[in-house]
Tab-separated table of C-alpha atoms in Angstrom:
chain	number	residue	atom	x	y	z
A	1	MET	CA	-21.505	8.177	3.584
A	2	SER	CA	-18.515	5.949	4.327
A	3	ARG	CA	-18.006	4.014	7.549
A	4	ILE	CA	-14.475	4.506	8.868
A	5	LEU	CA	-12.722	2.706	11.717
A	6	ILE	CA	-10.239	4.654	13.851
A	7	ILE	CA	-7.789	2.429	15.750
A	8	GLU	CA	-6.223	4.856	18.208
A	9	ASP	CA	-5.565	4.478	21.934
A	10	GLU	CA	-5.275	8.205	22.723
A	11	GLN	CA	-8.875	9.122	23.430
A	12	ARG	CA	-8.434	12.829	22.752
A	13	ILE	CA	-6.949	12.237	19.291
A	14	ALA	CA	-9.473	9.523	18.431
A	15	SER	CA	-12.364	11.777	19.439
A	16	PHE	CA	-10.938	14.688	17.435
A	17	ILE	CA	-10.569	12.554	14.291
A	18	GLY	CA	-14.035	11.078	14.765
A	19	LYS	CA	-15.628	14.523	14.989
A	20	ALA	CA	-13.775	15.683	11.876
A	21	LEU	CA	-14.881	12.627	9.910
A	22	ARG	CA	-18.501	13.005	11.006
A	23	ALA	CA	-18.450	16.692	10.070
A	24	ALA	CA	-17.258	15.608	6.616
A	25	GLY	CA	-20.241	13.299	6.274
A	26	HIS	CA	-18.727	9.964	7.297
A	27	ALA	CA	-19.631	7.527	10.052
A	28	ALA	CA	-16.789	6.865	12.475
A	29	GLU	CA	-16.160	4.111	14.992
A	30	ILE	CA	-13.265	3.961	17.455
A	31	ALA	CA	-11.193	1.030	18.721
A	32	ALA	CA	-8.664	1.623	21.510
A	33	SER	CA	-6.414	-1.380	20.790
A	34	GLY	CA	-5.174	-3.460	17.891
A	35	GLU	CA	-7.074	-6.536	19.045
A	36	GLU	CA	-10.325	-4.595	19.306
A	37	GLY	CA	-9.765	-3.083	15.872
A	38	LEU	CA	-9.153	-6.455	14.242
A	39	ALA	CA	-12.276	-7.868	15.880
A	40	LEU	CA	-14.353	-4.978	14.533
A	41	VAL	CA	-12.962	-5.418	11.015
A	42	GLU	CA	-13.917	-9.099	11.116
A	43	SER	CA	-17.434	-8.447	12.387
A	44	SER	CA	-18.391	-5.233	10.557
A	45	GLU	CA	-18.106	-3.524	7.191
A	46	PHE	CA	-15.792	-0.525	6.898
A	47	ALA	CA	-14.669	1.529	3.924
A	48	LEU	CA	-11.324	2.552	5.424
A	49	VAL	CA	-9.162	2.238	8.552
A	50	ILE	CA	-7.141	4.999	10.206
A	51	LEU	CA	-4.491	3.128	12.165
A	52	ASP	CA	-2.131	4.335	14.885
A	53	VAL	CA	1.203	2.526	15.276
A	54	GLY	CA	1.818	2.898	19.018
A	55	LEU	CA	-1.025	0.780	20.352
A	56	PRO	CA	-1.238	-1.259	23.556
A	57	GLY	CA	-0.809	-4.993	23.001
A	58	ILE	CA	-0.097	-5.549	19.320
A	59	ASP	CA	1.112	-2.438	17.516
A	60	GLY	CA	-0.175	-0.965	14.280
A	61	PHE	CA	2.396	-2.733	12.128
A	62	GLU	CA	1.212	-6.100	13.448
A	63	VAL	CA	-2.435	-5.116	12.914
A	64	LEU	CA	-1.608	-4.237	9.306
A	65	ASN	CA	0.326	-7.467	8.783
A	66	ARG	CA	-2.564	-9.548	10.098
A	67	LEU	CA	-5.036	-7.754	7.842
A	68	ARG	CA	-2.933	-8.253	4.733
A	69	ALA	CA	-2.054	-11.851	5.627
A	70	THR	CA	-5.753	-12.738	5.403
A	71	GLY	CA	-6.082	-11.058	2.005
A	72	ASN	CA	-7.974	-8.073	3.409
A	73	ASN	CA	-7.333	-5.101	1.084
A	74	LEU	CA	-9.278	-2.564	3.133
A	75	PRO	CA	-7.620	0.863	2.618
A	76	VAL	CA	-5.404	1.715	5.598
A	77	VAL	CA	-4.075	5.167	6.466
A	78	MET	CA	-1.406	4.930	9.166
A	79	LEU	CA	-1.339	7.883	11.551
A	80	THR	CA	1.593	7.928	13.952
A	81	ALA	CA	4.182	9.935	15.819
A	82	ARG	CA	6.916	7.761	14.278
A	83	GLY	CA	8.254	9.989	11.538
A	84	ALA	CA	11.535	8.252	10.756
A	85	LEU	CA	11.986	7.293	7.109
A	86	GLU	CA	12.446	3.619	7.995
A	87	ASP	CA	9.056	3.596	9.747
A	88	THR	CA	7.357	5.190	6.736
A	89	VAL	CA	8.995	2.700	4.380
A	90	ARG	CA	8.068	-0.202	6.662
A	91	GLY	CA	4.416	0.853	6.816
A	92	LEU	CA	4.119	1.261	3.051
A	93	ASP	CA	6.020	-1.952	2.360
A	94	ASP	CA	3.716	-3.820	4.740
A	95	GLY	CA	0.692	-2.694	2.755
A	96	ALA	CA	-0.448	0.668	4.126
A	97	ASP	CA	-2.075	2.918	1.536
A	98	ASP	CA	-0.857	6.111	3.175
A	99	TYR	CA	1.299	7.227	6.132
A	100	ILE	CA	0.720	10.482	8.017
A	101	VAL	CA	2.972	11.713	10.814
A	102	LYS	CA	1.640	13.422	13.938
A	103	PRO	CA	1.106	16.285	14.515
A	104	PHE	CA	-1.084	16.532	11.449
A	105	ARG	CA	-3.480	18.993	9.855
A	106	VAL	CA	-7.050	17.755	9.848
A	107	ASP	CA	-7.636	19.112	6.320
A	108	GLU	CA	-4.731	17.016	5.034
A	109	LEU	CA	-6.034	13.908	6.784
A	110	LEU	CA	-9.510	14.393	5.301
A	111	ALA	CA	-8.024	14.982	1.845
A	112	ARG	CA	-6.029	11.759	2.009
A	113	VAL	CA	-9.093	9.878	3.235
A	114	ARG	CA	-11.040	11.190	0.226
A	115	VAL	CA	-8.295	10.025	-2.148
A	116	ARG	CA	-8.194	6.518	-0.658
A	117	LEU	CA	-11.978	6.209	-0.684
A	118	ARG	CA	-12.077	7.361	-4.298
A	119	ASP	CA	-9.413	4.830	-5.276
A	120	ALA	CA	-11.328	2.056	-3.499
A	121	SER	CA	-14.563	2.942	-5.319
A	122	ARG	CA	-13.101	2.466	-8.779
A	123	PRO	CA	-14.215	-0.613	-10.722
A	124	ALA	CA	-12.369	-3.658	-9.483
A	125	GLU	CA	-9.545	-4.972	-11.616
A	126	SER	CA	-8.655	-8.613	-11.887
A	127	THR	CA	-7.238	-10.031	-8.680
A	128	THR	CA	-5.276	-12.644	-10.644
A	129	PRO	CA	-3.443	-10.874	-13.492
A	130	SER	CA	-1.496	-13.174	-15.796
A	131	VAL	CA	1.088	-12.133	-18.399
A	132	ASN	CA	3.685	-14.139	-20.303
A	133	GLY	CA	3.830	-17.055	-17.877
A	134	ILE	CA	3.707	-14.846	-14.777
A	135	ASP	CA	0.693	-15.147	-12.494
A	136	LEU	CA	-0.095	-12.952	-9.489
A	137	ASP	CA	-2.761	-13.595	-6.895
A	138	LEU	CA	-3.466	-10.223	-5.312
A	139	ARG	CA	-5.537	-11.749	-2.518
A	140	THR	CA	-2.887	-14.151	-1.243
A	141	ARG	CA	0.071	-12.036	-2.470
A	142	ARG	CA	1.569	-15.041	-4.241
A	143	ALA	CA	3.482	-15.041	-7.504
A	144	THR	CA	4.264	-17.923	-9.846
A	145	VAL	CA	6.419	-18.143	-12.969
A	146	GLU	CA	5.572	-21.009	-15.323
A	147	GLY	CA	3.766	-22.663	-12.416
A	148	ARG	CA	6.717	-22.291	-10.027
A	149	GLU	CA	6.082	-20.145	-6.949
A	150	VAL	CA	8.565	-17.321	-6.381
A	151	GLU	CA	8.913	-15.228	-3.247
A	152	LEU	CA	8.516	-11.481	-3.721
A	153	SER	CA	8.842	-8.740	-1.121
A	154	ALA	CA	5.904	-6.351	-0.741
A	155	ARG	CA	7.599	-3.739	-2.914
A	156	GLU	CA	8.668	-6.264	-5.556
A	157	PHE	CA	5.102	-7.542	-5.686
A	158	ALA	CA	3.713	-4.005	-6.117
A	159	LEU	CA	6.193	-3.305	-8.928
A	160	ALA	CA	5.358	-6.586	-10.656
A	161	GLU	CA	1.651	-5.771	-10.405
A	162	GLU	CA	2.204	-2.344	-11.979
A	163	PHE	CA	4.050	-3.893	-14.912
A	164	MET	CA	1.374	-6.559	-15.340
A	165	ARG	CA	-1.402	-3.971	-15.375
A	166	HIS	CA	0.343	-2.410	-18.401
A	167	PRO	CA	1.921	-5.207	-20.485
A	168	ASP	CA	3.960	-4.057	-23.496
A	169	GLN	CA	3.652	-0.447	-22.307
A	170	VAL	CA	6.782	1.562	-21.590
A	171	LEU	CA	6.696	2.875	-18.022
A	172	SER	CA	9.116	5.636	-17.070
A	173	ARG	CA	11.074	5.617	-13.839
A	174	GLU	CA	9.058	8.641	-12.696
A	175	GLN	CA	5.770	6.812	-13.322
A	176	LEU	CA	6.957	3.776	-11.404
A	177	LEU	CA	8.193	5.896	-8.491
A	178	SER	CA	4.841	7.666	-8.267
A	179	ARG	CA	2.627	4.594	-8.670
A	180	VAL	CA	4.592	2.025	-6.680
A	181	TRP	CA	6.379	4.026	-4.014
A	182	GLY	CA	3.516	6.506	-3.747
A	183	TYR	CA	5.275	9.259	-1.820
A	184	ASP	CA	7.921	11.924	-2.360
A	185	TYR	CA	11.157	10.271	-3.361
A	186	ASP	CA	14.457	11.605	-4.650
A	187	PRO	CA	14.011	11.633	-8.446
A	188	GLY	CA	17.728	10.958	-8.759
A	189	SER	CA	17.447	7.723	-6.795
A	190	ASN	CA	18.188	4.444	-8.543
A	191	VAL	CA	15.611	2.542	-6.455
A	192	VAL	CA	13.538	1.650	-9.548
A	193	ASP	CA	16.551	0.205	-11.336
A	194	VAL	CA	17.487	-1.786	-8.235
A	195	TYR	CA	14.024	-3.317	-7.897
A	196	VAL	CA	13.752	-4.037	-11.616
A	197	ARG	CA	17.003	-5.978	-11.253
A	198	TYR	CA	15.487	-7.920	-8.353
A	199	LEU	CA	12.399	-8.725	-10.444
A	200	ARG	CA	14.443	-9.846	-13.429
A	201	THR	CA	16.308	-12.300	-11.216
A	202	LYS	CA	13.033	-13.777	-9.965
A	203	LEU	CA	10.732	-13.478	-13.008
A	204	GLY	CA	13.227	-13.965	-15.822
A	205	GLU	CA	15.836	-11.675	-17.341
A	206	GLN	CA	14.111	-11.401	-20.729
A	207	ARG	CA	10.660	-10.544	-19.424
A	208	ILE	CA	11.410	-6.923	-18.516
A	209	GLU	CA	13.054	-4.879	-21.272
A	210	THR	CA	15.009	-1.658	-20.798
A	211	VAL	CA	13.931	1.133	-23.135
A	212	ARG	CA	17.023	3.316	-23.132
A	213	GLY	CA	16.424	6.839	-21.928
A	214	VAL	CA	12.764	6.164	-21.164
A	215	GLY	CA	12.122	3.325	-18.718
A	216	TYR	CA	11.050	-0.299	-18.720
A	217	ARG	CA	8.513	-2.551	-20.441
A	218	LEU	CA	7.109	-5.931	-19.473
A	219	VAL	CA	7.060	-8.175	-22.537
A	220	GLY	CA	3.514	-9.383	-22.931
């Protein structure tokens, strides 16, 4: 049984989600504001957070930012009426593990919760991967190259981490889209190439090789 925190100010929706989670064998607790949710995370143990965006006081994006700023990697599924692409991208870039738009199907929500709980239960990998002079600290979200700190956006950091988990392995654009962006994306987009270019500028041009017709490889 997993203990899940629902941060949702609409009582009817929060109650509905709580009942669905309990029926699926989980324990559910509800917070009606971002401040209350953060306080509960600090004082209790949870396996996952379901987080609304439109909250009174601080909104869900700020709640997420505060969690990640403290190095808290608790899985977060954002559940919101904001369905614009820029909101989805913002939530994922800020560190959400998933983003579901209201109205939603309860079976889909439970399926995504299962996936995130399963991912979180896997054996922990190193929180400080180091390859070829590049060091990442996954807890503080800091990156250094030859001892010099470099500033990476959330998406750049996630892409760098994916490369460093697989040094000397060729990763296709499709693999990188799936693993780093994590949601349906136009396969014809050049977003991977753009972000690889960003990383090369910050980590060193020679560290990430292009394998023509296949993808990219981090030189280990």
